[in-house]
Short mmCIF file of C-alpha atoms and ligand atoms in Angstrom, two decimals:
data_model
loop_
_atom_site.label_atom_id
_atom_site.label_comp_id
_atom_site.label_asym_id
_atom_site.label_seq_id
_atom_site.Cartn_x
_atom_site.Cartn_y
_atom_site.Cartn_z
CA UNK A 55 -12.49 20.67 -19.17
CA UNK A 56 -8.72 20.74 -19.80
CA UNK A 57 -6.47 19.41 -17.72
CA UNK A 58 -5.09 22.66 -16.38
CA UNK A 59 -8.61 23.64 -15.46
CA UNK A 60 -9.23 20.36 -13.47
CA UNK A 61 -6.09 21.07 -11.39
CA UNK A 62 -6.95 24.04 -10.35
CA UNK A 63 -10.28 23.10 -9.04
CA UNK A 64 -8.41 20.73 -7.09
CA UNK A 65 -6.29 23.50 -5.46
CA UNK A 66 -9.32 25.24 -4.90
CA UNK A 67 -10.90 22.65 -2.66
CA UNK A 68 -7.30 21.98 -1.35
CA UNK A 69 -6.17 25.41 -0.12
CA UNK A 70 -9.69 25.77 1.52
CA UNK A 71 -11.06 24.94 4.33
CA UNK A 72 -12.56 21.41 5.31
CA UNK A 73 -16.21 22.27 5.69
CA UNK A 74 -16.06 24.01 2.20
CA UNK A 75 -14.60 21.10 0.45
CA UNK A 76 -16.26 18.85 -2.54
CA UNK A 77 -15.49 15.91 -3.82
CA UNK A 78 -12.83 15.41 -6.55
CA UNK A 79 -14.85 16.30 -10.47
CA UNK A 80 -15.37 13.22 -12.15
CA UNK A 81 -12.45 13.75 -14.96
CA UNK A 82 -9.76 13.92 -12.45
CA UNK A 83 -10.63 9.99 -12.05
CA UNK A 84 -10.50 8.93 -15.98
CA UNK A 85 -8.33 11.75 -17.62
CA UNK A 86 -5.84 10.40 -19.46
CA UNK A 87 -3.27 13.65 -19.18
CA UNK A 88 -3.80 13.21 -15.44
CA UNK A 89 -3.06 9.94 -15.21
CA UNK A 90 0.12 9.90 -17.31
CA UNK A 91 1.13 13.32 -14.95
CA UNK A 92 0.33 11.15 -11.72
CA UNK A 93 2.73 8.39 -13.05
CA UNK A 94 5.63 11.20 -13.20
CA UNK A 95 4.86 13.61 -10.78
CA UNK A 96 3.87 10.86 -7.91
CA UNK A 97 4.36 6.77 -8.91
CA UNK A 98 8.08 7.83 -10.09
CA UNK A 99 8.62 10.16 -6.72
CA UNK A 100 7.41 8.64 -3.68
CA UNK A 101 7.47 5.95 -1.96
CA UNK A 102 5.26 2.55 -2.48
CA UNK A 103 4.85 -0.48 -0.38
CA UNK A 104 5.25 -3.99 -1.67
CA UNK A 105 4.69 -5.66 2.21
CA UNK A 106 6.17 -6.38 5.09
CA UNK A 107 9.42 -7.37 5.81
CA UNK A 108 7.92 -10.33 7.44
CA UNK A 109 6.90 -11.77 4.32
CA UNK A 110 10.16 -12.48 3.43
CA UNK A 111 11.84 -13.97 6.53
CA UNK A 112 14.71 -15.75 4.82
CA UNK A 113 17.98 -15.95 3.20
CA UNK A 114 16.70 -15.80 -0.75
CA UNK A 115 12.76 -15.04 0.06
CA UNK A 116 11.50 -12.74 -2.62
CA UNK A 117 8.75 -10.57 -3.23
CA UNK A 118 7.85 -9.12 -7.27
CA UNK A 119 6.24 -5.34 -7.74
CA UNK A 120 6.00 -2.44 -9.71
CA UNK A 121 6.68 0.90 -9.27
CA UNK A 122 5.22 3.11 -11.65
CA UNK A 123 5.00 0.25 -13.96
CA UNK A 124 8.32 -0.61 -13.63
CA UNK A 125 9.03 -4.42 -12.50
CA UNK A 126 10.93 -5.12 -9.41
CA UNK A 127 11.58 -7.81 -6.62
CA UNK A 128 12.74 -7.56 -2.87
CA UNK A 129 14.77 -10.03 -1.90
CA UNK A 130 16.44 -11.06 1.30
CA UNK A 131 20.08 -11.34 1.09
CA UNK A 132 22.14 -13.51 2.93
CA UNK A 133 23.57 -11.06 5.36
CA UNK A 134 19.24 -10.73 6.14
CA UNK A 135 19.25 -7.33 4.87
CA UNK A 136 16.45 -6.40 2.40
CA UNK A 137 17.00 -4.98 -1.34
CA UNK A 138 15.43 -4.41 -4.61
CA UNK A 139 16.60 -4.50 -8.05
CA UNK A 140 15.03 -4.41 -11.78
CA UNK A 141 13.36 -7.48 -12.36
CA UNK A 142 14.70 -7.53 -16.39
CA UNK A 143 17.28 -9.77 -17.16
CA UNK A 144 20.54 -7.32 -18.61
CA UNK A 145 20.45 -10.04 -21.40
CA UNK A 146 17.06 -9.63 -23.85
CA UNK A 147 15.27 -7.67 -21.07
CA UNK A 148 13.10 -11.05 -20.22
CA UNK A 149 11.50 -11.00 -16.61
CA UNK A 150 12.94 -12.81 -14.13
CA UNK A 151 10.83 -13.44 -10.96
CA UNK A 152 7.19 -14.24 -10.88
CA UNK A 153 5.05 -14.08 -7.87
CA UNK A 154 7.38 -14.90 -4.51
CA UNK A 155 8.96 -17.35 -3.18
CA UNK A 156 12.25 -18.44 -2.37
CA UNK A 157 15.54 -19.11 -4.42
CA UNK A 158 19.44 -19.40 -4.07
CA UNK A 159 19.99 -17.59 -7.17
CA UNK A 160 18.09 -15.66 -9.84
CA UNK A 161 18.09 -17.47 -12.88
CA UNK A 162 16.60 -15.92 -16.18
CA UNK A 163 13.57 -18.34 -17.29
CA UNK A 164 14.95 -17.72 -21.04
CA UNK A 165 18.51 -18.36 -21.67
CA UNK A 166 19.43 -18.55 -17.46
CA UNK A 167 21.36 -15.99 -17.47
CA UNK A 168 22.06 -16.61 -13.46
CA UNK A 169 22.80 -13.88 -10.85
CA UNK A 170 23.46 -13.89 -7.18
CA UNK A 171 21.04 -12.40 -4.27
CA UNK A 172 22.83 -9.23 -4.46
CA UNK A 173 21.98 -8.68 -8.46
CA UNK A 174 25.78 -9.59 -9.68
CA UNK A 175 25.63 -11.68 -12.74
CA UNK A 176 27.55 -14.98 -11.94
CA UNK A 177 26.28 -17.00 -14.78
CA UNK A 178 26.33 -16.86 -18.59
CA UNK A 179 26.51 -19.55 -21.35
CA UNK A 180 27.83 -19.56 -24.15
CA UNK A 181 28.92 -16.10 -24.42
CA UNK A 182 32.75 -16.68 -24.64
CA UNK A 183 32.56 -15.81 -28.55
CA UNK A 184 30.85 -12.13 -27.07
CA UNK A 185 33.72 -9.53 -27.84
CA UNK A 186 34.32 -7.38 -24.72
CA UNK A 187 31.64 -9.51 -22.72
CA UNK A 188 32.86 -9.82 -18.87
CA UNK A 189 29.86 -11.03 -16.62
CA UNK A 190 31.94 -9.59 -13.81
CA UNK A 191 30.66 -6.05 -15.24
CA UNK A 192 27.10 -6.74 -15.50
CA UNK A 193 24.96 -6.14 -12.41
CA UNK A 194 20.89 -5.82 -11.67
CA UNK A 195 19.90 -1.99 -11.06
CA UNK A 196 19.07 -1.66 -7.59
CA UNK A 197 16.35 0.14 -6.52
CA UNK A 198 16.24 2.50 -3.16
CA UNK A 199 14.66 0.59 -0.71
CA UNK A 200 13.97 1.13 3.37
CA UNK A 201 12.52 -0.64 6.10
CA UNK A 202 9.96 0.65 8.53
CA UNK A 203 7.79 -0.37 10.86
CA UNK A 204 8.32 -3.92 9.65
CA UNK A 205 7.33 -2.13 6.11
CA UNK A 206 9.36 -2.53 2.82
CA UNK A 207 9.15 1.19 0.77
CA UNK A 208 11.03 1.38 -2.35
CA UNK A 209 11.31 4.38 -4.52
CA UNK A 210 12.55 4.78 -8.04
CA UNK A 211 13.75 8.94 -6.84
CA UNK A 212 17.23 8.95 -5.41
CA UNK A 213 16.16 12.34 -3.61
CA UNK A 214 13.15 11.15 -2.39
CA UNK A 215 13.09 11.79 1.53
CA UNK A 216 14.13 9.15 4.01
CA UNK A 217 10.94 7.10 4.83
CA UNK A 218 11.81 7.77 8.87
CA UNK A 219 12.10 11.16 8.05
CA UNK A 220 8.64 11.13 6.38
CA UNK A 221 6.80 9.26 8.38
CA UNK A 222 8.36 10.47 11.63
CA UNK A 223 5.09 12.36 13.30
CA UNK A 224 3.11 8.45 12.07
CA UNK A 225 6.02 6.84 13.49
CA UNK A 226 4.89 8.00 17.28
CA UNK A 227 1.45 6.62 17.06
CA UNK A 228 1.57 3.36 15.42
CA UNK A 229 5.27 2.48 17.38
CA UNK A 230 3.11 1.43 20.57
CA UNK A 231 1.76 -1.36 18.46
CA UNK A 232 4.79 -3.21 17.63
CA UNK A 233 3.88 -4.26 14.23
CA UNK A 234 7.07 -5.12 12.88
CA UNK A 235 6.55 -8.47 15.16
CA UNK A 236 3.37 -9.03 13.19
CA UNK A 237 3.13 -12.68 11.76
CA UNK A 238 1.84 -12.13 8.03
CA UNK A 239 -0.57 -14.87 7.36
CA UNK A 240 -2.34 -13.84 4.27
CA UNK A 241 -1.02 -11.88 0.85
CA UNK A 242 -4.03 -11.79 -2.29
CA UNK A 243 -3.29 -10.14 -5.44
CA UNK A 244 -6.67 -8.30 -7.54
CA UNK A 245 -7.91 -6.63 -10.36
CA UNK A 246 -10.68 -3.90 -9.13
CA UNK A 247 -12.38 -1.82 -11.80
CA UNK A 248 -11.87 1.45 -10.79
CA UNK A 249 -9.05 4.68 -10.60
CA UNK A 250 -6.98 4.11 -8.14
CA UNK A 251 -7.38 7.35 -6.36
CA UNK A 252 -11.18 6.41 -5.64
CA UNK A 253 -9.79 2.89 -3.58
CA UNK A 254 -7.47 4.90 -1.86
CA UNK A 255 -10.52 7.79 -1.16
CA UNK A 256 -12.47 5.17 -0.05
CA UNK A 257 -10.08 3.21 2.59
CA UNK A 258 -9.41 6.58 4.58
CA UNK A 259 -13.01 7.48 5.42
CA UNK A 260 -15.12 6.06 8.47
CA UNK A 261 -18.12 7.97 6.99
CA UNK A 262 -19.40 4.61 5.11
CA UNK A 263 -17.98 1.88 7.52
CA UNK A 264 -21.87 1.75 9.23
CA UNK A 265 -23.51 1.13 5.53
CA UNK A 266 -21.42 0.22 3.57
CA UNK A 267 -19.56 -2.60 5.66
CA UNK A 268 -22.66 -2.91 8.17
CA UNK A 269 -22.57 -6.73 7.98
CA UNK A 270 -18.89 -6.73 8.83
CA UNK A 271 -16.21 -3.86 10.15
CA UNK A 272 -19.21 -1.31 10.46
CA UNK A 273 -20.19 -3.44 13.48
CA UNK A 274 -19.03 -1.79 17.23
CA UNK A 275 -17.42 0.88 15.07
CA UNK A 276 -18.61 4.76 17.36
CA UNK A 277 -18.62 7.26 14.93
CA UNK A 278 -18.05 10.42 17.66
CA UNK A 279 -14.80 8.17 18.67
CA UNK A 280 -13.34 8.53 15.41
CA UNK A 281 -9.88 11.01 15.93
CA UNK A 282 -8.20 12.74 13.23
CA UNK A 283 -3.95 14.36 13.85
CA UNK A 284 -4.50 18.44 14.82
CA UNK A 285 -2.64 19.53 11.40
CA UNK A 286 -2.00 17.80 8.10
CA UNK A 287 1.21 16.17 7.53
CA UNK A 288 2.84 15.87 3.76
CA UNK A 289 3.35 12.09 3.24
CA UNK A 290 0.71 10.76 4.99
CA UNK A 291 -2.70 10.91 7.04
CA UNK A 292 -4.51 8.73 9.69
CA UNK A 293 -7.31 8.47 11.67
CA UNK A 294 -7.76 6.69 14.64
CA UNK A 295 -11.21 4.94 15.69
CA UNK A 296 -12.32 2.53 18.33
CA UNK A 297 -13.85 -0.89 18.56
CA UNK A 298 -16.40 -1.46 21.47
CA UNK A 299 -18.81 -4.35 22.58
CA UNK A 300 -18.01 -7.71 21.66
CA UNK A 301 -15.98 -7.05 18.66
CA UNK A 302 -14.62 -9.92 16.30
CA UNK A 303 -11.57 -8.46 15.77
CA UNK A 304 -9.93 -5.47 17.45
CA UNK A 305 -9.01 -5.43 20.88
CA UNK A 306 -5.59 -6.33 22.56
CA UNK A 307 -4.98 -9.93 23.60
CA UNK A 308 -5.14 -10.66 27.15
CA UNK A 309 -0.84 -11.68 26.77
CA UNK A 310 -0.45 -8.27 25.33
CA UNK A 311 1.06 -5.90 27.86
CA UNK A 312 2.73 -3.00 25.85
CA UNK A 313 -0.99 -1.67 25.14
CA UNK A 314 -2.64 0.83 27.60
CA UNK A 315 -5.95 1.78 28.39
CA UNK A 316 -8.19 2.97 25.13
CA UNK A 317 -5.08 1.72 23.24
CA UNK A 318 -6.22 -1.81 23.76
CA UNK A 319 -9.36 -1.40 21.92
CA UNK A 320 -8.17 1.42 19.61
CA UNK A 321 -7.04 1.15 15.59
CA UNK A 322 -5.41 3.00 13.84
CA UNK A 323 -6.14 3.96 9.53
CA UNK A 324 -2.98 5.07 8.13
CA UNK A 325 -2.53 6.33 4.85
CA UNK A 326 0.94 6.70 3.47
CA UNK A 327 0.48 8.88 0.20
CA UNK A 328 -0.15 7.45 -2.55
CA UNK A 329 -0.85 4.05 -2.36
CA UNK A 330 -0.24 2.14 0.88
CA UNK A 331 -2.60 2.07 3.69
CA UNK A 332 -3.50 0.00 6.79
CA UNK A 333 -5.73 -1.02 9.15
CA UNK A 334 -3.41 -1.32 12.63
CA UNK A 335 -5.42 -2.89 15.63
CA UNK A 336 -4.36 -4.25 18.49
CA UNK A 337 -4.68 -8.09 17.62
CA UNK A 338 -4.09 -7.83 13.23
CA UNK A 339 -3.51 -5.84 11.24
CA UNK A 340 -4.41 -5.94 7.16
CA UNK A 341 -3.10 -3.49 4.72
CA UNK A 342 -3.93 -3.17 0.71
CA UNK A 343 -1.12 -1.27 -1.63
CA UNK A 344 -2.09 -0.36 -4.92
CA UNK A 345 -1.09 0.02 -8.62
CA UNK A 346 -2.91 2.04 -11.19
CA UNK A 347 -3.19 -0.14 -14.29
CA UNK A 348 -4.70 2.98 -16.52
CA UNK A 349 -7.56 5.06 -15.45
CA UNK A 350 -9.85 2.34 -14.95
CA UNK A 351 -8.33 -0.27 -13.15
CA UNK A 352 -6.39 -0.84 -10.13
CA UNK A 353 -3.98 -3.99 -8.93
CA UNK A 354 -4.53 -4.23 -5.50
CA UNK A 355 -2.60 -6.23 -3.00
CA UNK A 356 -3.84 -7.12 -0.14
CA UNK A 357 -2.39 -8.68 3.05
CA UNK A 358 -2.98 -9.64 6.61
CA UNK A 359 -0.96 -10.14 9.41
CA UNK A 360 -1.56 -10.69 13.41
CA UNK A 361 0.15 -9.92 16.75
CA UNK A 362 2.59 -12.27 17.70
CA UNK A 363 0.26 -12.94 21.47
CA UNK A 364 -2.26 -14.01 18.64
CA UNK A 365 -0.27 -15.92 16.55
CA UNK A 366 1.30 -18.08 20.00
CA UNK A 367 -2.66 -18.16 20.94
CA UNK A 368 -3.15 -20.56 17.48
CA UNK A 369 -0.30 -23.30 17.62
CA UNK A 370 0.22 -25.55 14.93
CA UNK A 371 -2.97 -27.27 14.64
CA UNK A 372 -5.39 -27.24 12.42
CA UNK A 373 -7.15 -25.02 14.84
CA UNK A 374 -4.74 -22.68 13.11
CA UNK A 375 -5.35 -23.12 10.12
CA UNK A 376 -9.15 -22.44 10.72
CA UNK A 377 -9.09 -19.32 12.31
CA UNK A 378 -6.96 -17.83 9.93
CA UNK A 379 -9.25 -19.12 7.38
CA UNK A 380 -12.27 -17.55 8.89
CA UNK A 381 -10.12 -14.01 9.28
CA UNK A 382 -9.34 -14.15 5.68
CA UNK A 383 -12.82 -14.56 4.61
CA UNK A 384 -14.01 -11.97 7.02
CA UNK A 385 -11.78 -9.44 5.09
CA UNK A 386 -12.21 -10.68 1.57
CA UNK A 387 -15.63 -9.92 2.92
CA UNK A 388 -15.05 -6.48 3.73
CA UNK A 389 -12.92 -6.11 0.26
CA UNK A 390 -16.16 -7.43 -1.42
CA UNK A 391 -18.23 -4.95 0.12
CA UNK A 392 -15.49 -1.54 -0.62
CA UNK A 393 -15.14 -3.85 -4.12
CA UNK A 394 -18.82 -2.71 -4.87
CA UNK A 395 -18.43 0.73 -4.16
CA UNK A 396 -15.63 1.86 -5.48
CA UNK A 397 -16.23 0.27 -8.51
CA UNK A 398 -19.96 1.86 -8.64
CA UNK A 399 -17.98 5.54 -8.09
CA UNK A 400 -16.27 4.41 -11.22
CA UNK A 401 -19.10 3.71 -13.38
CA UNK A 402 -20.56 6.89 -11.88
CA UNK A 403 -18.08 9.21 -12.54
CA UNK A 404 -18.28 8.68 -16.30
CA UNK A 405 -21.74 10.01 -16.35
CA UNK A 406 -22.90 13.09 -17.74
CA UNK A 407 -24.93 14.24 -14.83
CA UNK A 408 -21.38 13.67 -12.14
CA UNK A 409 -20.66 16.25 -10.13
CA UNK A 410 -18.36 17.01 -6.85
CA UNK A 411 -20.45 16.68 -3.87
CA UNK A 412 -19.80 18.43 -0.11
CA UNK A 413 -17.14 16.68 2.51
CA UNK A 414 -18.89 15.53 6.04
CA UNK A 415 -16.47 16.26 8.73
CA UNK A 416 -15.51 12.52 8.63
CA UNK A 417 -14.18 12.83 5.57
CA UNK A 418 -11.24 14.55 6.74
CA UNK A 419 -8.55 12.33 5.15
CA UNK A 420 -10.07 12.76 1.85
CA UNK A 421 -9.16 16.78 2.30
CA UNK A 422 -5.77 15.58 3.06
CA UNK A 423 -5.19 13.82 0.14
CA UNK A 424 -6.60 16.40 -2.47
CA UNK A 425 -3.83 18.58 -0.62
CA UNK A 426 -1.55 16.24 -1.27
CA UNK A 427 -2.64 15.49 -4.85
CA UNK A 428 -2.49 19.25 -5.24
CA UNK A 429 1.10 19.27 -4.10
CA UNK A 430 2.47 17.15 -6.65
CA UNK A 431 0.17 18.05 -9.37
CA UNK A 432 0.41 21.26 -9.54
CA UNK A 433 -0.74 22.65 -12.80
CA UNK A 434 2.62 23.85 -13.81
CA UNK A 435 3.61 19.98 -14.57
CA UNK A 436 0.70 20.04 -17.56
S1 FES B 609 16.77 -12.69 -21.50
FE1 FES B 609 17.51 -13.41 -19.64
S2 FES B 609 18.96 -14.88 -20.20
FE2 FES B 609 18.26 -14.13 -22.07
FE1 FE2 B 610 -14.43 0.32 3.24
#
């Protein structure tokens, strides 16, 4: 099936109705036209998440990413303010951050070329002999870069619309929860075998949270409470869902007072198209944003963070240190379980007997995002 072909079956399913949609066909998850299409038509036009702006508190704090294969870092500047440049040194195009951390100055791990936090070069050796060489000239590309939410977006499309302007209709729900006051106490980096679009598929849908994550976030989790927004919205989708009984994690801390009523034991699932998306309760929150690395693999990153009544709950003890220990490994157990399946969809989908199957109701998001895969893929692009 060519390309052109596949896209339109996605429109099909897109324009229509909810209880007439299928899954995605199996190519549209390992076509290599597709995924070279998605890389233009979506990784180098919207909006992608590296973290939160929490995770890099101070003066110098920095962050590394991609976008659309492209390395960057965030940095913190000293003003506070938050911005992103190319991570490729203007010399011999060497990287220059790895990971995060924290530094004064960017310094080129190959000849230290040196700039400051704002991307001007301040440092060069030996290039005196260098006709028409004047450091003062050479600067970082920056890279467009908002804050909201307590979220760092960057985009590589100069016309891309404002994030607040986006998000504005997501904005109203998840604003209750205060979540740019989050403390971030966990940030994993991994390699999942599988498209990208099937992770992102996967982490909008309740439907397999009471089998597939039955020994961990499928627990207390009411189907019938699950609540999707009355129309869809371009940039984004959400669900929200509620946590009852005894739950580990999910209700409102007794020292929280901005939540009301079913808010206190209510979460909400955003998606922001393409690849960020978030689990926002009451007492944590943890998020994963993705990077297609080809058709078949994934980076994933994958952080948690929890409310500040939480966070003044723990101390400084090794108390601390535990809990946050036995959060992590309650998610990394949750990851492990989505790990499975996504990657079994993978495997799956190359076989010659795949084939779209019907939506349930629950599902909902999914619909959403074919629409908006349709949007931007639109067979003209092919
Ligand atoms: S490549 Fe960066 S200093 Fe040479
Ligand atoms: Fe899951």
């Amino acid at each position: 099936m060519s390309s052109k072909t596949l896209l339109r079956q996605l429109a099909k399913t897109a324009d229509g109705p909810l209880e007439k949609a299928v899954s995605g066909d199996p190519k549209l998850y390992w076509d290599e036209e597709i995924a070279a299409h998605e890389e233009d038509a979506i990784f180098r036009q919207d909006w992608v998440c590296p973290g939160l702006a929490a995770e890099i508190p101070n003066p110098g704090d920095y962050i590394t990413f991609t976008v659309a294969g492209d390395p960057i870092f965030c940095i913190r500047d000293k003003e506070g303010a938050i911005k992103s440049f190319s991570n490729v040194c203007r010399h011999r195009m060497m990287q220059l951050l790895e990971g995060s951390g924290c530094t004064s100055r960017v310094v080129c791990p190959y000849h230290a070329w040196t700039y400051s936090l704002d991307g001007r070069l301040i440092g060069a050796g030996h290039m005196e002999r260098s006709e028409g060489f004047n450091k003062k000239e050479v600067c970082l590309p920056e890279v467009r870069t908002e804050i909201w939410n307590g979220w760092i977006y960057v985009t590589l499309n100069p016309d891309a619309q404002p994030v607040a302007e986006a998000l504005a209709p997501l904005h109203d729900v998840v604003s209750r929860y205060g979540m740019e006051n989050y403390v971030p106490v966990v940030r994993e980096e991994h390699v999942w075998n599988t498209n990208w679009k099937l992770l992102t598929e996967n982490f909008m849908e309740g439907y397999h949270l009471p089998v597939a994550h039955r020994a961990t976030v499928g627990a207390w989790f009411p189907v019938e409470k699950t609540v999707f927004p009355e129309q869809t919205y371009d940039a984004f989708t959400y669900q929200t869902f509620q946590k009852i009984g005894n739950a580990t994690y999910g209700h409102a801390h007794p020292d929280n007072t901005a939540l009301e009523g079913d808010w206190r034991i209510t979460s909400v699932l955003p998606t922001v198209f393409p690849t960020h998306m978030y689990v926002l309760a009451p007492d944590h929150l943890w998020y994963l944003s993705l990077r297609p690395r080809g058709v078949g693999q994934v980076d994933v990153r994958f952080g948690v963070a929890i409310a500040p009544e939480v966070d003044a709950m723990l101390g400084y003890a090794d108390e601390r240190t535990a809990w946050i220990d036995e959060l992590t490994e309650f998610f990394e157990h949750v990851n492990t379980e989505d790990r499975q399946v996504v990657e079994g969809i993978y495997a799956g989908s190359r076989s010659a007997h795949a084939a779209p199957g019907p939506l349930s109701w629950l599902e909902r998001e999914i619909h959403d995002f074919q629409k908006y895969l349709s949007r931007r893929l639109s067979a003209k692009g092919v």
